[in-house]
């Protein structure tokens, strides 16, 4: 449900997650329903419900999320090729109302996406 922000519970440590990166701006953890051999979610600590809600104030934060994604891709051994996905709102498949980057790798991906 888009109204239920389970990622806030992961940030607050009230539910567990397989966290692989944490800093003052973001946290990254393995997706519970992996769609590829590597499937990590990178989320800001700041609650931004959807990609459409970003503002000029978030410019540096968005850059930081991408830098972390590139660093994690190398760390997780998928630097040769990976896919970054942001689903924005329900028609695009967003289920959690907290901006997140999906970092996927370890297999080949087709295009166009489903
Ligand atoms: P989206 O559909 O783009 O909003 O992505 C939400 C993602 O969060 C999905 O890939 C889910 O599998 C994942 N997810 C939901 N709950 C958890 C959880 N507790 N721990 C890790 N990943 C989760």
mmCIF file with all atom_site columns, C-alpha atoms and ligand atoms in Angstrom:
data_model
loop_
_atom_site.group_PDB
_atom_site.id
_atom_site.type_symbol
_atom_site.label_atom_id
_atom_site.label_alt_id
_atom_site.label_comp_id
_atom_site.label_asym_id
_atom_site.label_entity_id
_atom_site.label_seq_id
_atom_site.pdbx_PDB_ins_code
_atom_site.Cartn_x
_atom_site.Cartn_y
_atom_site.Cartn_z
_atom_site.occupancy
_atom_site.B_iso_or_equiv
_atom_site.pdbx_formal_charge
_atom_site.auth_seq_id
_atom_site.auth_comp_id
_atom_site.auth_asym_id
_atom_site.auth_atom_id
_atom_site.pdbx_PDB_model_num
ATOM   1   C CA  . UNK A 1 1   ? 0.000  0.000   0.000   1.00 0.00 ? 1   UNK A CA  1
ATOM   2   C CA  . UNK A 1 2   ? 1.399  3.373   -0.997  1.00 0.00 ? 2   UNK A CA  1
ATOM   3   C CA  . UNK A 1 3   ? 0.117  4.818   2.297   1.00 0.00 ? 3   UNK A CA  1
ATOM   4   C CA  . UNK A 1 4   ? 2.310  2.535   4.439   1.00 0.00 ? 4   UNK A CA  1
ATOM   5   C CA  . UNK A 1 5   ? 5.976  3.595   4.639   1.00 0.00 ? 5   UNK A CA  1
ATOM   6   C CA  . UNK A 1 6   ? 7.798  0.460   5.746   1.00 0.00 ? 6   UNK A CA  1
ATOM   7   C CA  . UNK A 1 7   ? 11.149 2.040   4.847   1.00 0.00 ? 7   UNK A CA  1
ATOM   8   C CA  . UNK A 1 8   ? 10.774 4.518   7.691   1.00 0.00 ? 8   UNK A CA  1
ATOM   9   C CA  . UNK A 1 9   ? 10.637 1.531   10.021  1.00 0.00 ? 9   UNK A CA  1
ATOM   10  C CA  . UNK A 1 10  ? 13.885 0.237   8.516   1.00 0.00 ? 10  UNK A CA  1
ATOM   11  C CA  . UNK A 1 11  ? 15.527 3.657   8.981   1.00 0.00 ? 11  UNK A CA  1
ATOM   12  C CA  . UNK A 1 12  ? 14.296 3.751   12.584  1.00 0.00 ? 12  UNK A CA  1
ATOM   13  C CA  . UNK A 1 13  ? 15.461 0.140   13.122  1.00 0.00 ? 13  UNK A CA  1
ATOM   14  C CA  . UNK A 1 14  ? 12.036 -0.941  14.290  1.00 0.00 ? 14  UNK A CA  1
ATOM   15  C CA  . UNK A 1 15  ? 12.112 -3.716  11.694  1.00 0.00 ? 15  UNK A CA  1
ATOM   16  C CA  . UNK A 1 16  ? 15.229 -5.562  10.488  1.00 0.00 ? 16  UNK A CA  1
ATOM   17  C CA  . UNK A 1 17  ? 16.881 -5.319  7.080   1.00 0.00 ? 17  UNK A CA  1
ATOM   18  C CA  . UNK A 1 18  ? 20.098 -6.594  5.498   1.00 0.00 ? 18  UNK A CA  1
ATOM   19  C CA  . UNK A 1 19  ? 21.811 -3.206  5.555   1.00 0.00 ? 19  UNK A CA  1
ATOM   20  C CA  . UNK A 1 20  ? 24.963 -2.859  3.444   1.00 0.00 ? 20  UNK A CA  1
ATOM   21  C CA  . UNK A 1 21  ? 25.551 0.880   3.642   1.00 0.00 ? 21  UNK A CA  1
ATOM   22  C CA  . UNK A 1 22  ? 24.610 3.658   6.034   1.00 0.00 ? 22  UNK A CA  1
ATOM   23  C CA  . UNK A 1 23  ? 25.642 7.289   6.272   1.00 0.00 ? 23  UNK A CA  1
ATOM   24  C CA  . UNK A 1 24  ? 24.173 10.563  7.454   1.00 0.00 ? 24  UNK A CA  1
ATOM   25  C CA  . UNK A 1 25  ? 22.031 10.959  4.333   1.00 0.00 ? 25  UNK A CA  1
ATOM   26  C CA  . UNK A 1 26  ? 21.011 7.490   3.215   1.00 0.00 ? 26  UNK A CA  1
ATOM   27  C CA  . UNK A 1 27  ? 20.788 3.797   3.927   1.00 0.00 ? 27  UNK A CA  1
ATOM   28  C CA  . UNK A 1 28  ? 21.040 0.825   1.535   1.00 0.00 ? 28  UNK A CA  1
ATOM   29  C CA  . UNK A 1 29  ? 19.810 -2.707  2.078   1.00 0.00 ? 29  UNK A CA  1
ATOM   30  C CA  . UNK A 1 30  ? 19.016 -5.866  0.132   1.00 0.00 ? 30  UNK A CA  1
ATOM   31  C CA  . UNK A 1 31  ? 15.513 -6.049  -1.337  1.00 0.00 ? 31  UNK A CA  1
ATOM   32  C CA  . UNK A 1 32  ? 13.389 -8.669  0.426   1.00 0.00 ? 32  UNK A CA  1
ATOM   33  C CA  . UNK A 1 33  ? 12.002 -9.853  -2.929  1.00 0.00 ? 33  UNK A CA  1
ATOM   34  C CA  . UNK A 1 34  ? 15.087 -9.759  -5.141  1.00 0.00 ? 34  UNK A CA  1
ATOM   35  C CA  . UNK A 1 35  ? 14.494 -9.507  -8.888  1.00 0.00 ? 35  UNK A CA  1
ATOM   36  C CA  . UNK A 1 36  ? 18.136 -10.193 -9.763  1.00 0.00 ? 36  UNK A CA  1
ATOM   37  C CA  . UNK A 1 37  ? 21.170 -11.832 -8.100  1.00 0.00 ? 37  UNK A CA  1
ATOM   38  C CA  . UNK A 1 38  ? 21.980 -8.365  -6.739  1.00 0.00 ? 38  UNK A CA  1
ATOM   39  C CA  . UNK A 1 39  ? 18.988 -6.189  -5.820  1.00 0.00 ? 39  UNK A CA  1
ATOM   40  C CA  . UNK A 1 40  ? 19.657 -3.391  -3.397  1.00 0.00 ? 40  UNK A CA  1
ATOM   41  C CA  . UNK A 1 41  ? 17.498 -0.433  -2.388  1.00 0.00 ? 41  UNK A CA  1
ATOM   42  C CA  . UNK A 1 42  ? 19.130 2.926   -1.705  1.00 0.00 ? 42  UNK A CA  1
ATOM   43  C CA  . UNK A 1 43  ? 16.899 5.295   0.223   1.00 0.00 ? 43  UNK A CA  1
ATOM   44  C CA  . UNK A 1 44  ? 17.334 8.790   1.669   1.00 0.00 ? 44  UNK A CA  1
ATOM   45  C CA  . UNK A 1 45  ? 16.804 9.242   5.387   1.00 0.00 ? 45  UNK A CA  1
ATOM   46  C CA  . UNK A 1 46  ? 14.650 12.217  4.465   1.00 0.00 ? 46  UNK A CA  1
ATOM   47  C CA  . UNK A 1 47  ? 11.088 11.214  3.635   1.00 0.00 ? 47  UNK A CA  1
ATOM   48  C CA  . UNK A 1 48  ? 10.405 12.130  0.004   1.00 0.00 ? 48  UNK A CA  1
ATOM   49  C CA  . UNK A 1 49  ? 7.252  10.201  -0.964  1.00 0.00 ? 49  UNK A CA  1
ATOM   50  C CA  . UNK A 1 50  ? 7.863  9.975   -4.712  1.00 0.00 ? 50  UNK A CA  1
ATOM   51  C CA  . UNK A 1 51  ? 10.358 11.079  -7.345  1.00 0.00 ? 51  UNK A CA  1
ATOM   52  C CA  . UNK A 1 52  ? 7.818  13.727  -8.383  1.00 0.00 ? 52  UNK A CA  1
ATOM   53  C CA  . UNK A 1 53  ? 8.183  15.333  -4.935  1.00 0.00 ? 53  UNK A CA  1
ATOM   54  C CA  . UNK A 1 54  ? 11.872 16.210  -5.215  1.00 0.00 ? 54  UNK A CA  1
ATOM   55  C CA  . UNK A 1 55  ? 12.740 19.891  -4.972  1.00 0.00 ? 55  UNK A CA  1
ATOM   56  C CA  . UNK A 1 56  ? 15.764 22.076  -5.593  1.00 0.00 ? 56  UNK A CA  1
ATOM   57  C CA  . UNK A 1 57  ? 16.617 21.531  -1.927  1.00 0.00 ? 57  UNK A CA  1
ATOM   58  C CA  . UNK A 1 58  ? 17.188 17.825  -2.700  1.00 0.00 ? 58  UNK A CA  1
ATOM   59  C CA  . UNK A 1 59  ? 19.764 18.369  -5.465  1.00 0.00 ? 59  UNK A CA  1
ATOM   60  C CA  . UNK A 1 60  ? 22.823 17.341  -3.445  1.00 0.00 ? 60  UNK A CA  1
ATOM   61  C CA  . UNK A 1 61  ? 20.967 14.468  -1.785  1.00 0.00 ? 61  UNK A CA  1
ATOM   62  C CA  . UNK A 1 62  ? 19.977 13.030  -5.170  1.00 0.00 ? 62  UNK A CA  1
ATOM   63  C CA  . UNK A 1 63  ? 23.580 13.240  -6.344  1.00 0.00 ? 63  UNK A CA  1
ATOM   64  C CA  . UNK A 1 64  ? 24.696 11.491  -3.187  1.00 0.00 ? 64  UNK A CA  1
ATOM   65  C CA  . UNK A 1 65  ? 22.269 8.614   -3.746  1.00 0.00 ? 65  UNK A CA  1
ATOM   66  C CA  . UNK A 1 66  ? 23.739 8.095   -7.212  1.00 0.00 ? 66  UNK A CA  1
ATOM   67  C CA  . UNK A 1 67  ? 27.315 8.190   -5.949  1.00 0.00 ? 67  UNK A CA  1
ATOM   68  C CA  . UNK A 1 68  ? 26.449 5.575   -3.336  1.00 0.00 ? 68  UNK A CA  1
ATOM   69  C CA  . UNK A 1 69  ? 24.776 3.458   -6.029  1.00 0.00 ? 69  UNK A CA  1
ATOM   70  C CA  . UNK A 1 70  ? 27.919 3.508   -8.188  1.00 0.00 ? 70  UNK A CA  1
ATOM   71  C CA  . UNK A 1 71  ? 30.144 2.678   -5.207  1.00 0.00 ? 71  UNK A CA  1
ATOM   72  C CA  . UNK A 1 72  ? 27.882 -0.192  -4.136  1.00 0.00 ? 72  UNK A CA  1
ATOM   73  C CA  . UNK A 1 73  ? 27.800 -1.557  -7.695  1.00 0.00 ? 73  UNK A CA  1
ATOM   74  C CA  . UNK A 1 74  ? 31.588 -1.884  -7.571  1.00 0.00 ? 74  UNK A CA  1
ATOM   75  C CA  . UNK A 1 75  ? 31.545 -3.268  -4.038  1.00 0.00 ? 75  UNK A CA  1
ATOM   76  C CA  . UNK A 1 76  ? 28.931 -5.878  -4.947  1.00 0.00 ? 76  UNK A CA  1
ATOM   77  C CA  . UNK A 1 77  ? 30.752 -6.981  -8.107  1.00 0.00 ? 77  UNK A CA  1
ATOM   78  C CA  . UNK A 1 78  ? 28.281 -5.668  -10.681 1.00 0.00 ? 78  UNK A CA  1
ATOM   79  C CA  . UNK A 1 79  ? 30.350 -2.745  -11.914 1.00 0.00 ? 79  UNK A CA  1
ATOM   80  C CA  . UNK A 1 80  ? 30.466 -4.302  -15.412 1.00 0.00 ? 80  UNK A CA  1
ATOM   81  C CA  . UNK A 1 81  ? 26.776 -3.572  -15.876 1.00 0.00 ? 81  UNK A CA  1
ATOM   82  C CA  . UNK A 1 82  ? 23.807 -2.759  -13.738 1.00 0.00 ? 82  UNK A CA  1
ATOM   83  C CA  . UNK A 1 83  ? 20.411 -1.133  -13.849 1.00 0.00 ? 83  UNK A CA  1
ATOM   84  C CA  . UNK A 1 84  ? 19.083 1.687   -11.673 1.00 0.00 ? 84  UNK A CA  1
ATOM   85  C CA  . UNK A 1 85  ? 15.313 1.994   -11.406 1.00 0.00 ? 85  UNK A CA  1
ATOM   86  C CA  . UNK A 1 86  ? 13.018 4.521   -9.772  1.00 0.00 ? 86  UNK A CA  1
ATOM   87  C CA  . UNK A 1 87  ? 9.342  3.651   -9.892  1.00 0.00 ? 87  UNK A CA  1
ATOM   88  C CA  . UNK A 1 88  ? 7.294  6.829   -9.523  1.00 0.00 ? 88  UNK A CA  1
ATOM   89  C CA  . UNK A 1 89  ? 3.728  6.399   -8.283  1.00 0.00 ? 89  UNK A CA  1
ATOM   90  C CA  . UNK A 1 90  ? 1.445  3.395   -8.572  1.00 0.00 ? 90  UNK A CA  1
ATOM   91  C CA  . UNK A 1 91  ? 1.043  3.198   -12.371 1.00 0.00 ? 91  UNK A CA  1
ATOM   92  C CA  . UNK A 1 92  ? 4.828  2.777   -12.603 1.00 0.00 ? 92  UNK A CA  1
ATOM   93  C CA  . UNK A 1 93  ? 4.876  0.102   -9.907  1.00 0.00 ? 93  UNK A CA  1
ATOM   94  C CA  . UNK A 1 94  ? 5.777  2.111   -6.799  1.00 0.00 ? 94  UNK A CA  1
ATOM   95  C CA  . UNK A 1 95  ? 4.524  0.362   -3.669  1.00 0.00 ? 95  UNK A CA  1
ATOM   96  C CA  . UNK A 1 96  ? 6.436  2.123   -0.876  1.00 0.00 ? 96  UNK A CA  1
ATOM   97  C CA  . UNK A 1 97  ? 5.909  5.897   -0.509  1.00 0.00 ? 97  UNK A CA  1
ATOM   98  C CA  . UNK A 1 98  ? 9.549  6.731   0.181   1.00 0.00 ? 98  UNK A CA  1
ATOM   99  C CA  . UNK A 1 99  ? 11.871 7.586   -2.712  1.00 0.00 ? 99  UNK A CA  1
ATOM   100 C CA  . UNK A 1 100 ? 14.264 4.732   -3.466  1.00 0.00 ? 100 UNK A CA  1
ATOM   101 C CA  . UNK A 1 101 ? 16.740 3.653   -6.115  1.00 0.00 ? 101 UNK A CA  1
ATOM   102 C CA  . UNK A 1 102 ? 16.661 -0.014  -7.096  1.00 0.00 ? 102 UNK A CA  1
ATOM   103 C CA  . UNK A 1 103 ? 20.202 -1.184  -7.913  1.00 0.00 ? 103 UNK A CA  1
ATOM   104 C CA  . UNK A 1 104 ? 19.978 -4.409  -9.913  1.00 0.00 ? 104 UNK A CA  1
ATOM   105 C CA  . UNK A 1 105 ? 22.711 -6.563  -11.381 1.00 0.00 ? 105 UNK A CA  1
ATOM   106 C CA  . UNK A 1 106 ? 24.169 -10.017 -11.844 1.00 0.00 ? 106 UNK A CA  1
ATOM   107 C CA  . UNK A 1 107 ? 22.098 -10.913 -14.887 1.00 0.00 ? 107 UNK A CA  1
ATOM   108 C CA  . UNK A 1 108 ? 21.222 -9.480  -18.304 1.00 0.00 ? 108 UNK A CA  1
ATOM   109 C CA  . UNK A 1 109 ? 18.240 -7.147  -18.557 1.00 0.00 ? 109 UNK A CA  1
ATOM   110 C CA  . UNK A 1 110 ? 15.899 -6.665  -21.465 1.00 0.00 ? 110 UNK A CA  1
ATOM   111 C CA  . UNK A 1 111 ? 14.518 -3.433  -22.888 1.00 0.00 ? 111 UNK A CA  1
ATOM   112 C CA  . UNK A 1 112 ? 11.855 -2.116  -22.872 1.00 0.00 ? 112 UNK A CA  1
ATOM   113 C CA  . UNK A 1 113 ? 11.066 -2.915  -19.244 1.00 0.00 ? 113 UNK A CA  1
ATOM   114 C CA  . UNK A 1 114 ? 7.723  -4.479  -18.468 1.00 0.00 ? 114 UNK A CA  1
HETATM 115 P P1  . LIG B 2 .   ? 8.708  -0.168  -5.365  1.00 0.00 ? 1   LIG B P1  1
HETATM 116 O O1  . LIG B 2 .   ? 7.710  -1.211  -5.824  1.00 0.00 ? 1   LIG B O1  1
HETATM 117 O O2  . LIG B 2 .   ? 9.486  0.474   -6.482  1.00 0.00 ? 1   LIG B O2  1
HETATM 118 O O3  . LIG B 2 .   ? 8.056  0.831   -4.445  1.00 0.00 ? 1   LIG B O3  1
HETATM 119 O O4  . LIG B 2 .   ? 9.797  -0.955  -4.545  1.00 0.00 ? 1   LIG B O4  1
HETATM 120 C C1  . LIG B 2 .   ? 9.595  -1.357  -3.226  1.00 0.00 ? 1   LIG B C1  1
HETATM 121 C C2  . LIG B 2 .   ? 10.539 -2.500  -2.978  1.00 0.00 ? 1   LIG B C2  1
HETATM 122 O O5  . LIG B 2 .   ? 10.653 -2.666  -1.592  1.00 0.00 ? 1   LIG B O5  1
HETATM 123 C C3  . LIG B 2 .   ? 10.095 -3.843  -3.550  1.00 0.00 ? 1   LIG B C3  1
HETATM 124 O O6  . LIG B 2 .   ? 11.067 -4.329  -4.453  1.00 0.00 ? 1   LIG B O6  1
HETATM 125 C C4  . LIG B 2 .   ? 9.949  -4.725  -2.316  1.00 0.00 ? 1   LIG B C4  1
HETATM 126 O O7  . LIG B 2 .   ? 10.356 -6.051  -2.543  1.00 0.00 ? 1   LIG B O7  1
HETATM 127 C C5  . LIG B 2 .   ? 10.863 -4.016  -1.329  1.00 0.00 ? 1   LIG B C5  1
HETATM 128 N N1  . LIG B 2 .   ? 10.564 -4.226  0.071   1.00 0.00 ? 1   LIG B N1  1
HETATM 129 C C6  . LIG B 2 .   ? 9.346  -4.119  0.672   1.00 0.00 ? 1   LIG B C6  1
HETATM 130 N N2  . LIG B 2 .   ? 9.450  -4.356  1.993   1.00 0.00 ? 1   LIG B N2  1
HETATM 131 C C7  . LIG B 2 .   ? 10.768 -4.615  2.232   1.00 0.00 ? 1   LIG B C7  1
HETATM 132 C C8  . LIG B 2 .   ? 11.514 -4.942  3.402   1.00 0.00 ? 1   LIG B C8  1
HETATM 133 N N3  . LIG B 2 .   ? 10.938 -5.040  4.604   1.00 0.00 ? 1   LIG B N3  1
HETATM 134 N N4  . LIG B 2 .   ? 12.843 -5.152  3.282   1.00 0.00 ? 1   LIG B N4  1
HETATM 135 C C9  . LIG B 2 .   ? 13.443 -5.048  2.069   1.00 0.00 ? 1   LIG B C9  1
HETATM 136 N N5  . LIG B 2 .   ? 12.782 -4.741  0.938   1.00 0.00 ? 1   LIG B N5  1
HETATM 137 C C10 . LIG B 2 .   ? 11.469 -4.529  1.005   1.00 0.00 ? 1   LIG B C10 1
#
